[in-house]
Tab-separated table of C-alpha atoms and ligand atoms in Angstrom:
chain	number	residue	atom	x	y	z
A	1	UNK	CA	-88.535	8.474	-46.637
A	2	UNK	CA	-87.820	11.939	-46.499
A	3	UNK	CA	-89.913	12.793	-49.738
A	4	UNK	CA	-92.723	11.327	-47.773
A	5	UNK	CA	-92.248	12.900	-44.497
A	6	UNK	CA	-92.472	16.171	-46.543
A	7	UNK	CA	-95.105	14.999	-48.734
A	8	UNK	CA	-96.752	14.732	-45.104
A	9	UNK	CA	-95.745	17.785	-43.847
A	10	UNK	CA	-97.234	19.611	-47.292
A	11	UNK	CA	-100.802	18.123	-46.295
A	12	UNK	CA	-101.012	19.786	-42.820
A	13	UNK	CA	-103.179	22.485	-42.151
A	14	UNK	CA	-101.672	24.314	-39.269
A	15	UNK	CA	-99.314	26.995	-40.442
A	16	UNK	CA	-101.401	27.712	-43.629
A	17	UNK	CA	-103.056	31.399	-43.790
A	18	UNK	CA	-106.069	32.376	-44.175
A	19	UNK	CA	-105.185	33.089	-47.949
A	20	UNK	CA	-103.931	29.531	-48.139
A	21	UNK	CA	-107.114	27.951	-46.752
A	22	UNK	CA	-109.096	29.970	-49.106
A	23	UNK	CA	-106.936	28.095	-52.124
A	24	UNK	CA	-107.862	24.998	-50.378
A	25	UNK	CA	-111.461	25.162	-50.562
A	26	UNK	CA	-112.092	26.550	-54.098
A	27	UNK	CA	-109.768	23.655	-55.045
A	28	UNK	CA	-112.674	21.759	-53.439
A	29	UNK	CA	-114.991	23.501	-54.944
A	30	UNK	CA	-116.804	24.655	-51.666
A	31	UNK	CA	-118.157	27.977	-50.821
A	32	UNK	CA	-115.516	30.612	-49.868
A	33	UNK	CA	-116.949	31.058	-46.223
A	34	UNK	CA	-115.646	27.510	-45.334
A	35	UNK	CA	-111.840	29.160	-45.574
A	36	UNK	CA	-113.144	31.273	-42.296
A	37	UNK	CA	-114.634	28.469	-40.817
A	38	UNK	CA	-111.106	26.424	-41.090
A	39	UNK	CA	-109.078	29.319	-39.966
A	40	UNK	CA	-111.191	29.981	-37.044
A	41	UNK	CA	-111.524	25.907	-35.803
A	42	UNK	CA	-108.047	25.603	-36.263
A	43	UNK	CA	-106.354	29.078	-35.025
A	44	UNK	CA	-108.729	30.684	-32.555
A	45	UNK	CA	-110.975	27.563	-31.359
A	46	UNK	CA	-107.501	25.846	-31.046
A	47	UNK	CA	-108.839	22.296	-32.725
A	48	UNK	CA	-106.471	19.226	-32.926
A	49	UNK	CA	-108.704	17.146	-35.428
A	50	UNK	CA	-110.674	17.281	-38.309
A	51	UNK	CA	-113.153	15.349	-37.050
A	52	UNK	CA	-113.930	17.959	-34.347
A	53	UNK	CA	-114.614	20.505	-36.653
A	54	UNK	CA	-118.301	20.220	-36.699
A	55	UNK	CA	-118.917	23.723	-38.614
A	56	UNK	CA	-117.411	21.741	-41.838
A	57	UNK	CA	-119.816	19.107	-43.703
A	58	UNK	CA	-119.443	15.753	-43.186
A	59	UNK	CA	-119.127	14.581	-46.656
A	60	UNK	CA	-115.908	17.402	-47.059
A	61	UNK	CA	-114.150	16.308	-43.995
A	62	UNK	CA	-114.415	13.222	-45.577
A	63	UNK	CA	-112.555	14.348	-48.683
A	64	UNK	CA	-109.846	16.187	-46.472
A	65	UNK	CA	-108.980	13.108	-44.264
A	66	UNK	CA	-109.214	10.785	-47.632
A	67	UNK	CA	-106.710	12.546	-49.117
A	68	UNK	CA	-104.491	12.409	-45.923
A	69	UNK	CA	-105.313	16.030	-44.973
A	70	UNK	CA	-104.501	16.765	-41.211
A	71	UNK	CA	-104.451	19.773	-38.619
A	72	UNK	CA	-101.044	18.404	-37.940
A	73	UNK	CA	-100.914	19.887	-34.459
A	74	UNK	CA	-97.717	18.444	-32.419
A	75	UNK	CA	-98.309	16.747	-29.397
A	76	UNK	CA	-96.754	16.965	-26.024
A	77	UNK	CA	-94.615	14.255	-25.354
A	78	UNK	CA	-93.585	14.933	-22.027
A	79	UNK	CA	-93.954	17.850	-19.705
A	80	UNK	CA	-91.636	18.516	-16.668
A	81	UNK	CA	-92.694	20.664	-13.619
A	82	UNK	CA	-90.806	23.100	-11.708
A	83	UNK	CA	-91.205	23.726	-7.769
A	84	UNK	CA	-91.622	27.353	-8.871
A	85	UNK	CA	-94.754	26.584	-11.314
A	86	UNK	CA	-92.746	26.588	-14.469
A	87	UNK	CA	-93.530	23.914	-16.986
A	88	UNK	CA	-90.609	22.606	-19.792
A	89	UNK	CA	-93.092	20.553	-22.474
A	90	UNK	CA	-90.936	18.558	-24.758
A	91	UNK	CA	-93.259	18.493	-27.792
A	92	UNK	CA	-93.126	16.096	-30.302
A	93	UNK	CA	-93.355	17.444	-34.104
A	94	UNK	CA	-95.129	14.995	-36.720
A	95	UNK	CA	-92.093	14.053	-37.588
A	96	UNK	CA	-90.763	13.100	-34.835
A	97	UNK	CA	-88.461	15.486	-34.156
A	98	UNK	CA	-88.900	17.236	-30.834
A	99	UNK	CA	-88.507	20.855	-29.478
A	100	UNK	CA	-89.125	22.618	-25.864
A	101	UNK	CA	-91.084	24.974	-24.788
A	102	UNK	CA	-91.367	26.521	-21.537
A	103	UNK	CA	-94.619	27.702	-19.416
A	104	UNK	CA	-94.189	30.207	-16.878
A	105	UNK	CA	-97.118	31.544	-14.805
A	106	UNK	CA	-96.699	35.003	-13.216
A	107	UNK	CA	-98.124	36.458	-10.733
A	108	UNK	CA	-98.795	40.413	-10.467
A	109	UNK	CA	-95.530	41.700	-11.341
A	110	UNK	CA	-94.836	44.377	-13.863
A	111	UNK	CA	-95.700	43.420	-17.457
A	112	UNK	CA	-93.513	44.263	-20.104
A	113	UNK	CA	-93.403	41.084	-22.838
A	114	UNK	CA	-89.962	41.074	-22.734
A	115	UNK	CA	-89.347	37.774	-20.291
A	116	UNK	CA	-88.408	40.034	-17.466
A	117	UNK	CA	-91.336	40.072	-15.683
A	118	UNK	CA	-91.031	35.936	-15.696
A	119	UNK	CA	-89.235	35.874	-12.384
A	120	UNK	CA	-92.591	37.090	-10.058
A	121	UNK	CA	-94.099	33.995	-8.102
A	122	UNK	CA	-97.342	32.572	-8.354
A	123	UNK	CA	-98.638	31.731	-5.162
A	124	UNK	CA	-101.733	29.869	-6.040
A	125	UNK	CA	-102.424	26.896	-8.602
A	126	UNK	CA	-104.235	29.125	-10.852
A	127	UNK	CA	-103.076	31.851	-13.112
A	128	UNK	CA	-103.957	35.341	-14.699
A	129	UNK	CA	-100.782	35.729	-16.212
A	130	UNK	CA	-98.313	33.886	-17.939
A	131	UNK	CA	-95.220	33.396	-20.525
A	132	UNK	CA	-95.059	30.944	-23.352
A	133	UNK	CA	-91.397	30.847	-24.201
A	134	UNK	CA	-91.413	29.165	-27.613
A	135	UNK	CA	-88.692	27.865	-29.668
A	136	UNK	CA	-88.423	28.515	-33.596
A	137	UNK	CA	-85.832	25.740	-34.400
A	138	UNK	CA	-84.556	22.494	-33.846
A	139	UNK	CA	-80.705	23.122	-31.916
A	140	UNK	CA	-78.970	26.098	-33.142
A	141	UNK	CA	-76.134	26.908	-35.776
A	142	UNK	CA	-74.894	29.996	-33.628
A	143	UNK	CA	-72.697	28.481	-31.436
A	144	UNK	CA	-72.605	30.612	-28.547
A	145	UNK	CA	-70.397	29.429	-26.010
A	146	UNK	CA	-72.537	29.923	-22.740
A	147	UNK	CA	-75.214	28.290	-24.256
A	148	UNK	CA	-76.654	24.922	-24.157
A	149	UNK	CA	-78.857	24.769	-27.115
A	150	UNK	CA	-75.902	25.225	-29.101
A	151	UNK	CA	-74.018	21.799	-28.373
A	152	UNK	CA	-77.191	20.127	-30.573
A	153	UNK	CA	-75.819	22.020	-33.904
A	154	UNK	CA	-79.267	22.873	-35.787
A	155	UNK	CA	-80.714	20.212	-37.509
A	156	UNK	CA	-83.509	21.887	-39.157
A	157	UNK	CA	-85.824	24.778	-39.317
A	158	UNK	CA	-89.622	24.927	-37.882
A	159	UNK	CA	-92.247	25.393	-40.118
A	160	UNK	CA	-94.840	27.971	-39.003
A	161	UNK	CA	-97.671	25.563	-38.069
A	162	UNK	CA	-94.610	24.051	-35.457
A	163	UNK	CA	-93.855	27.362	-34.366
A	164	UNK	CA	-97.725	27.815	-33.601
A	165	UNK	CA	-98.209	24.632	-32.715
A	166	UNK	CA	-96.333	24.394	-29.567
A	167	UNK	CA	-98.125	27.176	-28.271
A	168	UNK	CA	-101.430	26.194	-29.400
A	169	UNK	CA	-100.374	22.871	-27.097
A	170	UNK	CA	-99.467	24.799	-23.780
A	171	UNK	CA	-102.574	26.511	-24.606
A	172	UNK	CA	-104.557	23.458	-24.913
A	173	UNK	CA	-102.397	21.848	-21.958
A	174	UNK	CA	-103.316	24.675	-19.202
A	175	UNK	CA	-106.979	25.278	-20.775
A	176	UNK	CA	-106.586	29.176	-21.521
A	177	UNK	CA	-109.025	31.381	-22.233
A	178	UNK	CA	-107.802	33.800	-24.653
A	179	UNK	CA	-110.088	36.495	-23.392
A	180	UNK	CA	-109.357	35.898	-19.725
A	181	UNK	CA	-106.041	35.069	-19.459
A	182	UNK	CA	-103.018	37.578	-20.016
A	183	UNK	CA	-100.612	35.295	-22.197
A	184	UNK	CA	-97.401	36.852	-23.176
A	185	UNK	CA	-94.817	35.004	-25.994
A	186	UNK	CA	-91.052	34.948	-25.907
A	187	UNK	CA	-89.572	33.922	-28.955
A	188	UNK	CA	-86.252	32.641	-26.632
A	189	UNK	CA	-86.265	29.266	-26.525
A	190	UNK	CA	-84.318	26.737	-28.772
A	191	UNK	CA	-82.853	28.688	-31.978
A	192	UNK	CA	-82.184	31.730	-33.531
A	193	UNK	CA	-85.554	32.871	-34.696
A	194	UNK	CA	-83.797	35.577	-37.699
A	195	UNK	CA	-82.360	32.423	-39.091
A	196	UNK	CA	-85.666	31.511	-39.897
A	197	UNK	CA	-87.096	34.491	-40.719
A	198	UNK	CA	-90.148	33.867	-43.126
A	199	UNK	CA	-91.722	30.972	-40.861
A	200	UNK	CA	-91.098	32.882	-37.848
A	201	UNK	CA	-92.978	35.937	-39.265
A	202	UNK	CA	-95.276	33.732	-40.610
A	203	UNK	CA	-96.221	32.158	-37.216
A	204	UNK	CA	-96.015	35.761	-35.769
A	205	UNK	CA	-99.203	37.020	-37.982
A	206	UNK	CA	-100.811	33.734	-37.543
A	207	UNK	CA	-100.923	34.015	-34.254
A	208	UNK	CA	-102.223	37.530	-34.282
A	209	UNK	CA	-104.231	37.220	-36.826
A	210	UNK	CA	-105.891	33.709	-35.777
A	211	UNK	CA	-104.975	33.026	-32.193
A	212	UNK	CA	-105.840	36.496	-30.591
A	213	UNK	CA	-102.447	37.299	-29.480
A	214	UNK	CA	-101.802	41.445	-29.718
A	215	UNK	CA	-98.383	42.202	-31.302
A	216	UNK	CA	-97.198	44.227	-27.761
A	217	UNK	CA	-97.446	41.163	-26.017
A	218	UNK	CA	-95.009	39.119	-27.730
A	219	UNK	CA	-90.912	39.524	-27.875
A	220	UNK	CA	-88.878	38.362	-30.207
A	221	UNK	CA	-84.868	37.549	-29.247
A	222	UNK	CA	-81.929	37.501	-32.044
A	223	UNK	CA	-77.984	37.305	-31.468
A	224	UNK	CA	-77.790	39.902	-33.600
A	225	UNK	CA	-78.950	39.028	-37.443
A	226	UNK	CA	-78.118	42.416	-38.481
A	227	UNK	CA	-79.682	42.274	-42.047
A	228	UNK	CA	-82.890	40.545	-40.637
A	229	UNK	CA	-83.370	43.188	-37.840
A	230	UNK	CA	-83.822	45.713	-40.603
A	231	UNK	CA	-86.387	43.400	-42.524
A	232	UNK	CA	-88.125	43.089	-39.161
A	233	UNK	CA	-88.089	47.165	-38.146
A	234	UNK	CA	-89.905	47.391	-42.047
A	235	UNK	CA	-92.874	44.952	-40.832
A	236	UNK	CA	-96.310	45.880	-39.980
A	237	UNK	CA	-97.544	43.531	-37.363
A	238	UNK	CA	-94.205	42.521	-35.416
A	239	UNK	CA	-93.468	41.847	-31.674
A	240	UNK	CA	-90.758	43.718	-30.095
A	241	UNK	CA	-87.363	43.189	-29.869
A	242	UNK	CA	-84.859	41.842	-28.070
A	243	UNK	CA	-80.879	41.754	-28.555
A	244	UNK	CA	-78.569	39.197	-26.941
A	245	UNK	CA	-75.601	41.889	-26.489
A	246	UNK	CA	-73.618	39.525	-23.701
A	247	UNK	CA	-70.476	41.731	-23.872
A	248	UNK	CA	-69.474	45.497	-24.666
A	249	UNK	CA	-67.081	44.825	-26.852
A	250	UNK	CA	-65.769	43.308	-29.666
A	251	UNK	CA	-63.257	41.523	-28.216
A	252	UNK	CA	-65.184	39.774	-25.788
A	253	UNK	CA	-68.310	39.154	-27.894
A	254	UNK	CA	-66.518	37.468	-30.681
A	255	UNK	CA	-65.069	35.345	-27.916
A	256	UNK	CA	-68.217	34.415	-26.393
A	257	UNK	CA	-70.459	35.134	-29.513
A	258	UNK	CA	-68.289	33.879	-32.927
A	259	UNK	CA	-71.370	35.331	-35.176
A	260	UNK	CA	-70.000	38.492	-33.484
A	261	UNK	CA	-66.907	38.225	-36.550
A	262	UNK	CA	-69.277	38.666	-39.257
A	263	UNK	CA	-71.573	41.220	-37.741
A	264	UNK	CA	-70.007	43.225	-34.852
A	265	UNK	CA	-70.867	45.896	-32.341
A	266	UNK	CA	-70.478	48.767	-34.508
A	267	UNK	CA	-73.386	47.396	-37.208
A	268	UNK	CA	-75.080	45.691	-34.588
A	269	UNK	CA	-75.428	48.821	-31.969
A	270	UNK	CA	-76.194	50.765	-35.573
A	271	UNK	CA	-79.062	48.549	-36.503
A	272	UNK	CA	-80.465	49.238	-33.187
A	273	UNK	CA	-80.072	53.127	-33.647
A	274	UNK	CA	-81.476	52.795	-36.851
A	275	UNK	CA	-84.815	50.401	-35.541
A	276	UNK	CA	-88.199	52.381	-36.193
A	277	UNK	CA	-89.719	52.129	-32.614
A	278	UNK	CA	-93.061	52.606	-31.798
A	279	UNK	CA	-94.664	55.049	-29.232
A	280	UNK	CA	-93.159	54.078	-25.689
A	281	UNK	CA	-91.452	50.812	-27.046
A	282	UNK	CA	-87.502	50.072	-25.915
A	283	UNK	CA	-85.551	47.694	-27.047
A	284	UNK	CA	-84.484	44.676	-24.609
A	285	UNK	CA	-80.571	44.037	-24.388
A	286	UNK	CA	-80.153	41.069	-22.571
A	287	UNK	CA	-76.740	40.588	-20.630
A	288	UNK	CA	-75.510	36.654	-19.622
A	289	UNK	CA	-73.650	37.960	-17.402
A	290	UNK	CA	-70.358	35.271	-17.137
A	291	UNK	CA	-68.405	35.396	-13.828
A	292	UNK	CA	-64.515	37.368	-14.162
A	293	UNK	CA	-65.360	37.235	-18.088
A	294	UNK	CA	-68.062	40.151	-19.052
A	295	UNK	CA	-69.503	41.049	-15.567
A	296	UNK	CA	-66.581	43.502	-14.071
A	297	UNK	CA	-67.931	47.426	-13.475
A	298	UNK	CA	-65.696	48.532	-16.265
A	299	UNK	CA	-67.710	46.269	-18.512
A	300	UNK	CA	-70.705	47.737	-17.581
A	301	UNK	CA	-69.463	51.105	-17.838
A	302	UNK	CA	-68.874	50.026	-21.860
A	303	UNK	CA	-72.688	49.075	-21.771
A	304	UNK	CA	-73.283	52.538	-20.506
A	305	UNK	CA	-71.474	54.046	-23.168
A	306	UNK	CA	-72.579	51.819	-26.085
A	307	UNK	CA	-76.255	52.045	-25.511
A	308	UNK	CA	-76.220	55.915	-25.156
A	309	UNK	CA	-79.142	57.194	-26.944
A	310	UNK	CA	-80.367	54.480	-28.011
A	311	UNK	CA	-83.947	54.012	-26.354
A	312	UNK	CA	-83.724	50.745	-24.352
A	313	UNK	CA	-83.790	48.206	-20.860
A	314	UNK	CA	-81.421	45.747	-20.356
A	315	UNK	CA	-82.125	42.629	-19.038
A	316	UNK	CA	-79.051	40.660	-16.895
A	317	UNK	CA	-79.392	37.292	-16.827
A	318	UNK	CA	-76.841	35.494	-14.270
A	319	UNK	CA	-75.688	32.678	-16.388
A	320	UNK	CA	-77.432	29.496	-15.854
A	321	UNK	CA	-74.996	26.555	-15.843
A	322	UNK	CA	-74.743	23.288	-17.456
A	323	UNK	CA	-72.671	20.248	-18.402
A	324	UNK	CA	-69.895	21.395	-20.837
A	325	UNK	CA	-69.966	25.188	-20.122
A	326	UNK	CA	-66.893	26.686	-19.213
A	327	UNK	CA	-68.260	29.429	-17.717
A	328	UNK	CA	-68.905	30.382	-14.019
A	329	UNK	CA	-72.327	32.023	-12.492
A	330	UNK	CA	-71.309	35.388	-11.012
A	331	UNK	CA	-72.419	36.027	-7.099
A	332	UNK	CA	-75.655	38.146	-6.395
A	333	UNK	CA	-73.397	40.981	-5.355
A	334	UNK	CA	-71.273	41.180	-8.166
A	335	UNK	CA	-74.734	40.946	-10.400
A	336	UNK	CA	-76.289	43.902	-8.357
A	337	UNK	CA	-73.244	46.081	-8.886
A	338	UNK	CA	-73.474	45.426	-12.573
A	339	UNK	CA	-76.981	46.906	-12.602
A	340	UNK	CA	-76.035	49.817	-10.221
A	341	UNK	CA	-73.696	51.007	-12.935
A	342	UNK	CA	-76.344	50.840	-15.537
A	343	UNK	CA	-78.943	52.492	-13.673
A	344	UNK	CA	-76.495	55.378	-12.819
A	345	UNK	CA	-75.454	55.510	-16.562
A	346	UNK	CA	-79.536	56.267	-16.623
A	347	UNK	CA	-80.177	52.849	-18.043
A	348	UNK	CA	-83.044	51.078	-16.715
A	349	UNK	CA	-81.954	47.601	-15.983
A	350	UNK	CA	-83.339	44.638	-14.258
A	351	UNK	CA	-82.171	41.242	-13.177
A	352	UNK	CA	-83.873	38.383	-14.160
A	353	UNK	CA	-84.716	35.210	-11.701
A	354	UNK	CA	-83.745	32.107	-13.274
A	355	UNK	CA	-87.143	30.167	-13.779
A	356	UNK	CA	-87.233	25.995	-14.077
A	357	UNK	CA	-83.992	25.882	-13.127
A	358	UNK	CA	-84.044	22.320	-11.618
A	359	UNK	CA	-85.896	20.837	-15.039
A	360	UNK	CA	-83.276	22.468	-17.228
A	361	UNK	CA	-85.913	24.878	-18.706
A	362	UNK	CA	-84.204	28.178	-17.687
A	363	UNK	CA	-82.179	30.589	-20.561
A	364	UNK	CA	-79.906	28.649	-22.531
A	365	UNK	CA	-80.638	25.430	-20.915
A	366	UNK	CA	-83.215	23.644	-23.374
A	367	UNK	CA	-81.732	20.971	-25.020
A	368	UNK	CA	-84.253	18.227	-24.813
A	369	UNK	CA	-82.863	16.888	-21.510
A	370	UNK	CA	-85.281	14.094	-21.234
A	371	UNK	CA	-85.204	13.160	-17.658
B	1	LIG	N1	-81.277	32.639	-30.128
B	1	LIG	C1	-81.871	33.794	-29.575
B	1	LIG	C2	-83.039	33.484	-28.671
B	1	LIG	C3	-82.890	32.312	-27.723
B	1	LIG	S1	-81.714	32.449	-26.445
B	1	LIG	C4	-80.858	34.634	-28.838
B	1	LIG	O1	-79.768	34.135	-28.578
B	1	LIG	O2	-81.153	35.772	-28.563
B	1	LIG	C5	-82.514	33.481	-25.226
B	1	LIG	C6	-81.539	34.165	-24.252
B	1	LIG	O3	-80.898	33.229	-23.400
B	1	LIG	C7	-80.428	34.937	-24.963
B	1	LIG	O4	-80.415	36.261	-24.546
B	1	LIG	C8	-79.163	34.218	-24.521
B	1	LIG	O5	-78.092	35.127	-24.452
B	1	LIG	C9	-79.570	33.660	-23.181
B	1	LIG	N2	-78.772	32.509	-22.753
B	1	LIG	C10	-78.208	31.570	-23.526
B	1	LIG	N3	-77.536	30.674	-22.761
B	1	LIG	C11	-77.690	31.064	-21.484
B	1	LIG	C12	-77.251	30.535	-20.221
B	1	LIG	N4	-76.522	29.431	-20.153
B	1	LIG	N5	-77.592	31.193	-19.106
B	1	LIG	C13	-78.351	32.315	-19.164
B	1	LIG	N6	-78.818	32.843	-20.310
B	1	LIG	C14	-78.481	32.233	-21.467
B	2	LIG	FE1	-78.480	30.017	-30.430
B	2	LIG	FE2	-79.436	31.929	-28.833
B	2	LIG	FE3	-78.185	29.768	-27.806
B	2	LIG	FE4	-76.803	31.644	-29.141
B	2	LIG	S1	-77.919	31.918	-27.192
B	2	LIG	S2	-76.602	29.416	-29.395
B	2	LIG	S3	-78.258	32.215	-30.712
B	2	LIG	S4	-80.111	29.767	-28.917
């Protein structure tokens, strides 16, 4: 069963690259252009079937789907508004395994790829604007403790083409038009995405490359993979990059962050020193902040000190309960003071509005809650 659910997997086309494709059709002895043709029905004209792809010759697609060739797209299973616009899809892999990821339309706030622009209202149906917050696997090994996705374990990374695929299916879902439509991506929803480095990456230049995505206008979040965030600083095509920080100290962070014992604040804040940034770019810390646990002035004094020099924004996020969190949400007031420190440290900082809250699709929440 599994052999053949991989044998299955192995015949999909989504997720393959252009170089990939062009394998594909000299194997079939068809003229090279046909690898364009594929790429562009599949990545940029966003096609769920073979059949649909009329470019191709009939007599070929008939080879492809004889020998159980598929786009493979996954399909949306279920999606769940939010009074405040946001969508959570629950999208089904082929497979059968499921994932979530979360639509959030914008209006005319400031735009900075980074998720913290999410919390600006739309007031109409339509949209110019909005954030795809995708997730890169299924649950999450890194067990941190405010965090929802975590309680699933991981059971398995997403290929590329799944990566893709759920935003090719919120793309399909709210009919965007690449070339009128501002689309930002958030790799933040279920995962750690540098624990799945090469299919992340993979789905990063795909989506560049074939969906018409521009690498500014994507953000990438890690715990803090310290080896991986060099490999990522060495890439050419790469979204920016976030850093769940959550406390300023070791201490703290290993208790609410236990990857924090193998990598901690000293490599991780030294990474982010040592990140080749590009003109204008900051990095993102983002800050849960956890009420009488990490959110206390002195705290964000530490933050102060800890992030001196290093060119960045940091992003609070007021925790966003759920069942089996032993952590409280910190009042408005106490949140404000947090970022009043920071700014007077000279540290730009902004508080983020919980989106989806009531359909469980807000930070750290996703974990396929299916009602
Ligand atoms: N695994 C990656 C990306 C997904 S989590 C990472 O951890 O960075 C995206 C963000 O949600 C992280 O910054 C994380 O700290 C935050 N988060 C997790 N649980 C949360 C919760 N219960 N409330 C608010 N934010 C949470
Ligand atoms: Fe995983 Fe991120 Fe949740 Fe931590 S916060 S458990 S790294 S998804």
């Amino acid at each position: 069963m599994a052999s053949s659910l991989r044998q299955n997997r192995g015949n999909q086309l989504l997720g393959l690259n252009f170089q990939e494709l062009s394998l594909l059709v000299q194997s079939h002895k068809q003229p090279d252009y046909r690898a364009r043709q594929l790429f562009e029905a599949i990545y940029t004209q966003r096609q769920a079937d073979l059949e649909s792809i009329s470019t191709l010759p009939r007599n070929f697609r008939a080879i492809l789907r004889d020998q159980g060739v598929e786009i493979g797209a996954p399909t949306i299973e279920k999606s769940f508004p939010s009074v405040d616009g946001t969508i959570r899809y629950l999208i089904a892999m082929t497979d059968g395994e499921t994932v979530e990821t979360v639509w959030m339309p914008e209006g005319d706030g400031g735009e900075e790829a980074d998720g913290s622009e999410a919390g600006d209202e739309t007031t109409e149906k339509g949209f110019d604007r909005a954030t795809i917050c995708v997730s890169s696997q299924i649950g999450c090994a890194v067990n941190c403790q405010f965090c929802l996705t975590a309680q699933l374990g991981v059971k398995r990374n997403l290929t590329a083409g799944e990566i893709i695929g759920q935003v090719i299916a919120v793309l399909n879902d709210r009919r965007v038009d690449m070339e009128r439509h501002r689309i930002i991506i958030v790799f933040m929803g279920m995962g750690e995405p540098f624990l799945n480095y090469p299919e992340f990456m993979k789905a990063v230049r795909l989506l560049v490359e074939g969906v018409g995505f521009s690498e500014s206008r994507m953000t990438v979040s890690t715990s803090g993979i310290v080896p991986r965030i060099y490999d990522f600083g060495s890439e050419p095509v790469r979204p920016k990059l976030a850093i769940s920080l959550n406390a300023p100290n070791d201490q703290l962070r290993e208790r609410i962050m236990p990857l924090n014992r193998k990598w901690n604040l000293e490599v991780l804040m030294q990474a982010a020193r040592d990140f080749p940034l590009r003109n204008r770019e900051r990095i993102t810390f983002e800050y849960v902040l956890l009420r009488d646990v990490n959110d206390r002035l002195e705290h964000a004094r530490q933050v102060v000190e800890l992030l001196r020099g290093i060119r960045c924004k940091v992003n609070l996020i007021a925790l966003n309960p759920g069942p089996g969190i032993a952590f409280a949400t910190p009042d408005q007031e106490r949140v404000h003071a947090f970022q009043q420190v920071l700014m007077a440290g000279g540290i730009p900082a902004f508080i983020r509005r919980p989106r989806g809250l009531d359909i469980y699709a807000a930070c750290g929440q996703l974990k396929r809650t299916v009602a």
